[in-house]
Tab-separated table of C-alpha atoms and ligand atoms in Angstrom:
chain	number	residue	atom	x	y	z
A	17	UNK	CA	133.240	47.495	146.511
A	18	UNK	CA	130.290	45.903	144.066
A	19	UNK	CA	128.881	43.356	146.259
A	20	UNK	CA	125.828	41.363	144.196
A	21	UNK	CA	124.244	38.606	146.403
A	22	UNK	CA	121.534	36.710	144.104
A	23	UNK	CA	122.013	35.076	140.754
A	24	UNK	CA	121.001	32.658	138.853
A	25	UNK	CA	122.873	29.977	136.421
A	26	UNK	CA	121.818	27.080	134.325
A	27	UNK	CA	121.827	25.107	137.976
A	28	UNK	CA	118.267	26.000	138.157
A	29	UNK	CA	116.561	29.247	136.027
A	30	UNK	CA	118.684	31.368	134.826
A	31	UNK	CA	120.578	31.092	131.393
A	32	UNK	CA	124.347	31.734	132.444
A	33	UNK	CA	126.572	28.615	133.269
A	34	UNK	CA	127.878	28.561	136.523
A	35	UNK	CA	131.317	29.841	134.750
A	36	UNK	CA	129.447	32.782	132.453
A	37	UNK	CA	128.184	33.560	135.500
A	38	UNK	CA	131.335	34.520	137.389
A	39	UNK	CA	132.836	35.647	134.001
A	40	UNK	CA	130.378	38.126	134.047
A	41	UNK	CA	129.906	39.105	137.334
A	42	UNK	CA	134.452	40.302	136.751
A	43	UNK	CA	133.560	41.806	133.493
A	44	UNK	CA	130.397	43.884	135.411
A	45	UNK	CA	133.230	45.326	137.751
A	46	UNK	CA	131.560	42.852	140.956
A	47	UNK	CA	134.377	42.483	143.874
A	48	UNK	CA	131.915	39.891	145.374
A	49	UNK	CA	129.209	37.412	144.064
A	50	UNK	CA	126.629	34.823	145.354
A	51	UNK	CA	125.506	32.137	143.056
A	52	UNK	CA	122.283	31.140	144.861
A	53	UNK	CA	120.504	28.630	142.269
A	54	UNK	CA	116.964	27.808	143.009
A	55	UNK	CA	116.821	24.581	145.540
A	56	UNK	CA	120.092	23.583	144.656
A	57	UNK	CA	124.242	23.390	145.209
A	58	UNK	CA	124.895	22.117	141.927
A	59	UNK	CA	126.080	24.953	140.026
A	60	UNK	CA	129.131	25.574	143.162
A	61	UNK	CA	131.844	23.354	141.648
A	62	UNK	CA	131.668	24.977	138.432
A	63	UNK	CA	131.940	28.755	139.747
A	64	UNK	CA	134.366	27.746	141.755
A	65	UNK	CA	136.572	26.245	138.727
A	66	UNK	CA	136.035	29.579	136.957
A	67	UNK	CA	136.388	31.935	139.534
A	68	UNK	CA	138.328	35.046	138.263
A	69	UNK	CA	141.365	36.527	140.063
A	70	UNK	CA	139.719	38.847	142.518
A	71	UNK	CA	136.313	38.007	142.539
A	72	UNK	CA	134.732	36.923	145.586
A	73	UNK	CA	132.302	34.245	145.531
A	74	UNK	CA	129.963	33.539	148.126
A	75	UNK	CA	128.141	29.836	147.770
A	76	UNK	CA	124.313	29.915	148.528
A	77	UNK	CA	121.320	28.899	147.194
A	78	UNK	CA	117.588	30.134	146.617
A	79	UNK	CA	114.977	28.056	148.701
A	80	UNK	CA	111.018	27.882	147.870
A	81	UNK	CA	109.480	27.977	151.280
A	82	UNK	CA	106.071	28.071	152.615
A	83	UNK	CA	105.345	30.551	155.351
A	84	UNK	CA	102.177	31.846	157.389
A	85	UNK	CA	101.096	35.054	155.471
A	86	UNK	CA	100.652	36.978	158.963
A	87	UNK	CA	96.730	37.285	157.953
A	88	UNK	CA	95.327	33.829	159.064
A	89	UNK	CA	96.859	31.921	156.095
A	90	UNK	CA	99.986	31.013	154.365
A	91	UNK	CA	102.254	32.380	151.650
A	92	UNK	CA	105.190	31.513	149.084
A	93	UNK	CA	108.652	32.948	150.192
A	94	UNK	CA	112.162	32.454	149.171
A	95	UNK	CA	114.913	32.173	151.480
A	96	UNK	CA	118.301	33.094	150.675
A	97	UNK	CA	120.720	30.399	152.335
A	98	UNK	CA	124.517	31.256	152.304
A	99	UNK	CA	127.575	29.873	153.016
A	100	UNK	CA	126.061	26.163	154.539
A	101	UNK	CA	127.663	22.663	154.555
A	102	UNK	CA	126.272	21.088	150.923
A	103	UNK	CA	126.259	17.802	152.547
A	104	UNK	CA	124.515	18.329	155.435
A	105	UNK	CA	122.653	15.757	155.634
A	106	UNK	CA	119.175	17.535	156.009
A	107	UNK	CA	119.803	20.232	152.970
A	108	UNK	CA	120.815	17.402	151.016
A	109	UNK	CA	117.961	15.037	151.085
A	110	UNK	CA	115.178	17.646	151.816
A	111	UNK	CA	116.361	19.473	148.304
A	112	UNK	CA	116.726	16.556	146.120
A	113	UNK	CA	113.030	16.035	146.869
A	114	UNK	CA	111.958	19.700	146.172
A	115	UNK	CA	113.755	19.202	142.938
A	116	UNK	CA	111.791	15.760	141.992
A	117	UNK	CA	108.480	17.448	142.990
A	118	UNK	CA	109.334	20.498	140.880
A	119	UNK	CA	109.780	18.265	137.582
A	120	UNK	CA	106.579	16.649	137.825
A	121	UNK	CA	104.633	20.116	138.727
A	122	UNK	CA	106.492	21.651	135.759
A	123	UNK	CA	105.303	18.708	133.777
A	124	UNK	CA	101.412	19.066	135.124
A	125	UNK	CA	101.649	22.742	134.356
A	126	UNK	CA	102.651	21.594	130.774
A	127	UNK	CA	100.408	18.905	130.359
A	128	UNK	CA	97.445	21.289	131.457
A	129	UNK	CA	99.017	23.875	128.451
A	130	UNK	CA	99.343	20.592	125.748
A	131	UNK	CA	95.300	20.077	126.308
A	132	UNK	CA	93.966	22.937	125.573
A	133	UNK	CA	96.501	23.138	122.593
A	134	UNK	CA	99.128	24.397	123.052
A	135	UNK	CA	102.434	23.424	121.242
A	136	UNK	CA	104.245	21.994	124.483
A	137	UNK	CA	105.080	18.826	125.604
A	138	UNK	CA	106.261	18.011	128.599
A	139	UNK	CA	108.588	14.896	128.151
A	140	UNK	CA	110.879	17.038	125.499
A	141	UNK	CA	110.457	19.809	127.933
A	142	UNK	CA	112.120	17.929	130.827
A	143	UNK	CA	114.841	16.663	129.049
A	144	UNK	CA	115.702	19.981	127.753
A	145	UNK	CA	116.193	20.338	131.981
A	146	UNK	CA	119.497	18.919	133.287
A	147	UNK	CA	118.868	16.330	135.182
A	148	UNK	CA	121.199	18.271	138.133
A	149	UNK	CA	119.590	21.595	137.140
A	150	UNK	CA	116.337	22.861	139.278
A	151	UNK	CA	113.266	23.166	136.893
A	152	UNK	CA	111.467	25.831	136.930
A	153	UNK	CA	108.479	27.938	134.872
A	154	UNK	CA	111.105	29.693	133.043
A	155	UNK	CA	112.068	26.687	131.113
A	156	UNK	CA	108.154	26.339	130.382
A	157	UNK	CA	108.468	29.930	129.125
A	158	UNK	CA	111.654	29.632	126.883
A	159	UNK	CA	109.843	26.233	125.231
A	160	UNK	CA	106.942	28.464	124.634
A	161	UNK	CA	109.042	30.746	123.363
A	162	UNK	CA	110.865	28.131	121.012
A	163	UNK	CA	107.352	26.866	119.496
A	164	UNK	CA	106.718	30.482	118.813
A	165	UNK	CA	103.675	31.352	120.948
A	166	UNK	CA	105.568	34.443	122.780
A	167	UNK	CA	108.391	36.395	122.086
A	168	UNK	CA	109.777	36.559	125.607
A	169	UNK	CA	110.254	34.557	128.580
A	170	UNK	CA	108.492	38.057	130.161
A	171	UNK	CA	105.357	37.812	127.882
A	172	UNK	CA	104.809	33.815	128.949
A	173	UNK	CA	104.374	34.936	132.290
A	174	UNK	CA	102.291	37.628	131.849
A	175	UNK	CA	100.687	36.140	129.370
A	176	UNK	CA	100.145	32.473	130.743
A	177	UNK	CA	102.718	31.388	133.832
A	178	UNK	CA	102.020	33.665	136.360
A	179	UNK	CA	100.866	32.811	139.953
A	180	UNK	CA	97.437	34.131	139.077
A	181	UNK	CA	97.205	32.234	135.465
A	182	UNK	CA	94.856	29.336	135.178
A	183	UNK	CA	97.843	26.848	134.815
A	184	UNK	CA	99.819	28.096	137.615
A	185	UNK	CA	100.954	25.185	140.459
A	186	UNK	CA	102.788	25.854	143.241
A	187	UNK	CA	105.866	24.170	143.269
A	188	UNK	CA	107.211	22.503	146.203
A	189	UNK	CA	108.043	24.516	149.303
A	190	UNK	CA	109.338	23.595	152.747
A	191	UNK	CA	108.072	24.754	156.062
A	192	UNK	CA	110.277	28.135	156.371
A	193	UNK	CA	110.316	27.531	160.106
A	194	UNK	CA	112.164	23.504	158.922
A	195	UNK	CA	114.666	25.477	156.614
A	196	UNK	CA	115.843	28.235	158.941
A	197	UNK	CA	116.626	25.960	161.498
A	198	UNK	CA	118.442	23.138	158.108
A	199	UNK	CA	120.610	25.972	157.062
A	200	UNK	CA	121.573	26.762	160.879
A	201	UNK	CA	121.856	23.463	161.542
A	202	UNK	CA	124.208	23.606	157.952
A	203	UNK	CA	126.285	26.652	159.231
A	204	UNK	CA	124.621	28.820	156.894
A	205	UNK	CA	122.793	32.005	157.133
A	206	UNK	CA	119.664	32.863	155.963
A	207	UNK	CA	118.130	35.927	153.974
A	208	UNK	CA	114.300	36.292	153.330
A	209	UNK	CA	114.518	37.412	149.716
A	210	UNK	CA	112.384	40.183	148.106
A	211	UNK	CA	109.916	40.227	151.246
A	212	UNK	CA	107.672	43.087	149.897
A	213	UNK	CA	107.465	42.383	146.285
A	214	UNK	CA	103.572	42.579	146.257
A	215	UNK	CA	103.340	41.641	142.277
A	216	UNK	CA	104.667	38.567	142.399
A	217	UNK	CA	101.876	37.524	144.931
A	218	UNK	CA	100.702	37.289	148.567
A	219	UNK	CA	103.266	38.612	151.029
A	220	UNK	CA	104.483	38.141	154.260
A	221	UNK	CA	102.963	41.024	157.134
A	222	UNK	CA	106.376	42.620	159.239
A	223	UNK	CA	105.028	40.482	162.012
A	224	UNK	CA	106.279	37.212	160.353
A	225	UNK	CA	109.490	38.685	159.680
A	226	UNK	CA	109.832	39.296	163.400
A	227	UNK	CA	108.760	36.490	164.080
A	228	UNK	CA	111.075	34.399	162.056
A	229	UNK	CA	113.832	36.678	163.190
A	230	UNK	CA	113.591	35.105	166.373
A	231	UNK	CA	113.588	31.764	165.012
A	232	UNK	CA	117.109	32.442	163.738
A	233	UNK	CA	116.625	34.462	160.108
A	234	UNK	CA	120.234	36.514	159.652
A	235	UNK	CA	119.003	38.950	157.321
A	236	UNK	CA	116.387	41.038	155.096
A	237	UNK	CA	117.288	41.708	151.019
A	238	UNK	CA	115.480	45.538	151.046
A	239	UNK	CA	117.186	46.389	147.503
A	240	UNK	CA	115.501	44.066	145.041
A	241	UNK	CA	114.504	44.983	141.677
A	242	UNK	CA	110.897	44.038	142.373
A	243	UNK	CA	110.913	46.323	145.644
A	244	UNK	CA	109.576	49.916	145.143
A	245	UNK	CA	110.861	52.491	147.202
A	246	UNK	CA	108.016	52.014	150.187
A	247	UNK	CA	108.545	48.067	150.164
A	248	UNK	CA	112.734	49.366	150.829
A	249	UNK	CA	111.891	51.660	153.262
A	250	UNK	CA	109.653	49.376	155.380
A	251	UNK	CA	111.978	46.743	155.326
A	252	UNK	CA	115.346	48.844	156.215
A	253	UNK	CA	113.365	49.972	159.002
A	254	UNK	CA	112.063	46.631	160.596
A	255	UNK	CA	116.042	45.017	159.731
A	256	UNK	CA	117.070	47.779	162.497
A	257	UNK	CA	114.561	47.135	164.597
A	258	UNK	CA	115.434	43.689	164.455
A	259	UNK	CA	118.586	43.946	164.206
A	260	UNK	CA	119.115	42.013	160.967
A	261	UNK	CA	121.436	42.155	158.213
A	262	UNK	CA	120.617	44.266	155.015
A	263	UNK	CA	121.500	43.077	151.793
A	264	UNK	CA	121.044	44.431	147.496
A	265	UNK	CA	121.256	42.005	144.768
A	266	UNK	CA	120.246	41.715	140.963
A	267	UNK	CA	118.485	38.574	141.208
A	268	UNK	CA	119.907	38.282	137.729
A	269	UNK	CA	118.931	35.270	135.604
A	270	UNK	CA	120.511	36.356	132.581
A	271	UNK	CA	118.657	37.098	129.644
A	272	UNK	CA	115.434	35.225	131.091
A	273	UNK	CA	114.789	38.904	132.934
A	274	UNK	CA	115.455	42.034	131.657
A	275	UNK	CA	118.237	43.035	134.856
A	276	UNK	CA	121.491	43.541	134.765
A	277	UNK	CA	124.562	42.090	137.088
A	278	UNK	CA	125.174	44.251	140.157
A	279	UNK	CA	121.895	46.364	139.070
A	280	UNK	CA	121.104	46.168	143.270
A	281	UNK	CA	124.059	46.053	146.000
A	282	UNK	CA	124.925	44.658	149.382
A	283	UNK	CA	127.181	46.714	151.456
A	284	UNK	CA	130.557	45.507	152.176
A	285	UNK	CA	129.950	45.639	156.354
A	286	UNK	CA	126.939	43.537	155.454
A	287	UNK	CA	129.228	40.882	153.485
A	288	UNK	CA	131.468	41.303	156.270
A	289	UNK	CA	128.801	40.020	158.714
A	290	UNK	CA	127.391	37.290	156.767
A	291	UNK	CA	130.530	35.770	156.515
A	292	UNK	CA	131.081	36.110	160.350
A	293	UNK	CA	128.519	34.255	161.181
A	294	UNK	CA	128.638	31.523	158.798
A	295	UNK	CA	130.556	28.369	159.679
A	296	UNK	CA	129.306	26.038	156.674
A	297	UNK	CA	132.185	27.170	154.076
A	298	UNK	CA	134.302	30.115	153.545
A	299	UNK	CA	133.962	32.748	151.410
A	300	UNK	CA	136.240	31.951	148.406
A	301	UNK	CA	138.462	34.478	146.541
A	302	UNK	CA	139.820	33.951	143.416
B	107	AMP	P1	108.993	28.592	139.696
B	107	AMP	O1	110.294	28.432	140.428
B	107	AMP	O2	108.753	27.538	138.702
B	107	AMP	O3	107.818	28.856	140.593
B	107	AMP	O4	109.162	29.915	138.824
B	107	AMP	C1	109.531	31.116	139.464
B	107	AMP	C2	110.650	31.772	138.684
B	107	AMP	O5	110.115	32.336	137.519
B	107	AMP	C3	111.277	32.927	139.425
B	107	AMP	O6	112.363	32.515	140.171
B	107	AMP	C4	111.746	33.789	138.299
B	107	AMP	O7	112.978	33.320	137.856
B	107	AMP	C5	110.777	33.545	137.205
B	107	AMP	N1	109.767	34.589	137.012
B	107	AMP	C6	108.727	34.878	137.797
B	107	AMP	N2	107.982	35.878	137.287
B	107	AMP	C7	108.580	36.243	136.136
B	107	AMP	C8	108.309	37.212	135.137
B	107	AMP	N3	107.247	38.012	135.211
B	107	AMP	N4	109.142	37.290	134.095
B	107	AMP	C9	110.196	36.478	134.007
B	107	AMP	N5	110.511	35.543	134.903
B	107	AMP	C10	109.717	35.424	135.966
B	108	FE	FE1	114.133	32.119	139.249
B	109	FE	FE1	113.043	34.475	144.344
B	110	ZN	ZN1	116.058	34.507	142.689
């Protein structure tokens, strides 16, 4: 069993539609596959439609969340949400707003780029966004790419998007205490995604994990492309301790990152659990 449980399609970031995705996902040899689009349901329908025979496709989404860092101040983090009611009420309205605040921040972060001269604008940049699709710095970095100031979506954000760049924004993040207890509230389960990936930016301490875990977090993703072997370690440890589940995935966005379908796993017990605990919608097999 080839259990991959975060991906990206054209619903937010990555550059696979929803149905590429889950083509891709049989063709990689995957028994099981979460679509879990940045801030947003929208690309569910579609994979769905597509499913192949014998995939298994597990609904979720990717959700930017603000958390205390565990050292007196506060920190981006994603949470993985799986398997929650899309109309619950709460998901629904609180990520429709994250998704208007995240078009004008992407257009800011553009604007800033257009004065000191660069090729970008940021009206033709949002409507190359679906309006239904979850903007995001990569489609900053494939318009840069386009105009011919990089050669990779990679080299924008070394070169220019990155956290620590002098356009960088944040984008708009909920209060991960307010979206643990949503996706609960949702039936869903929650995953904190890539915990230790100390390049991206300013981490969480294993205090706030614990912490969170008694607010209701399911799970820990310890195999993550961006984890090195220490960041796994710690976290498999503290998900015992805790007693939370474990989970591998890709975090594939297609060809906007250089990783591969299935390059990380989850565990089929783990899949097992997740889905066990989750009352928002079924696993669906097709
Ligand atoms: P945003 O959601 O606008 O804050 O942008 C974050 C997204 O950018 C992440 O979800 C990744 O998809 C992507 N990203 C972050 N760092 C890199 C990188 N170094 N190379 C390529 N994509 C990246
Ligand atoms: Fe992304
Ligand atoms: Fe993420
Ligand atoms: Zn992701």
């Amino acid at each position: 069993m080839r259990i991959d449980l975060h991906t990206h399609s054209t619903a937010s970031d990555g550059t696979d539609t929803p149905a590429e995705l889950v083509a891709a996902a049989a063709a990689a040899g995957l028994d099981a596959l979460a679509i879990t689009d940045h801030d947003t349901t929208a690309g569910w329908a579609e994979a769905q439609a597509a499913l192949p025979a014998g995939l298994r496709l597990v609904r979720g989404a990717e959700l930017s969340c603000v958390s205390p860092d565990g050292r007196g101040g506060h920190c981006t983090v994603h949470l993985l949400a799986y398997l929650f009611d899309p109309d619950a009420e709460a998901v629904v309205r609180e990520y429709a707003r994250a998704r208007a605040e995240r078009r004008g921040r992407l257009a800011k972060i553009a604007d800033r780029m257009a004065a000191d001269g660069f090729p970008i604008n940021s009206e033709t940049l949002l409507a190359s966004v679906p309006e239904e699709a979850t903007a995001g710095r990569p489609h900053l970095a494939m318009a840069l790419m386009r105009a011919g100031v990089v050669s990779s979506v990679d080299e924008a954000f070394a070169r220019f998007l990155n956290d620590r760049g002098r356009y960088y924004l944040p984008s708009s993040r909920t209060p991960i205490e307010a979206s643990i207890e949503m996706i609960d509230e949702a039936g869903g389960v929650t995953v904190l995604a890539h915990a230790f990936a100390t390049h991206r930016g300013p981490t969480v301490t294993a205090d706030v994990i614990k912490e969170l875990a008694s607010l209701g977090l399911g799970g820990v993703e310890v195999d993550h492309p961006d984890h090195d072997p220490d960041a796994r370690k710690r976290l498999r440890t503290l998900a015992d301790d805790l007693d939370l589940i474990v989970t591998g995935s890709s975090d594939y966005h297609g060809t906007n990152k250089v990783i591969s379908l299935g390059q990380e796993t989850t565990a089929p017990a783990m899949l097992d659990e997740l889905s066990r605990r989750a009352t928002g919608v079924a696993v669906l097999t097709g």
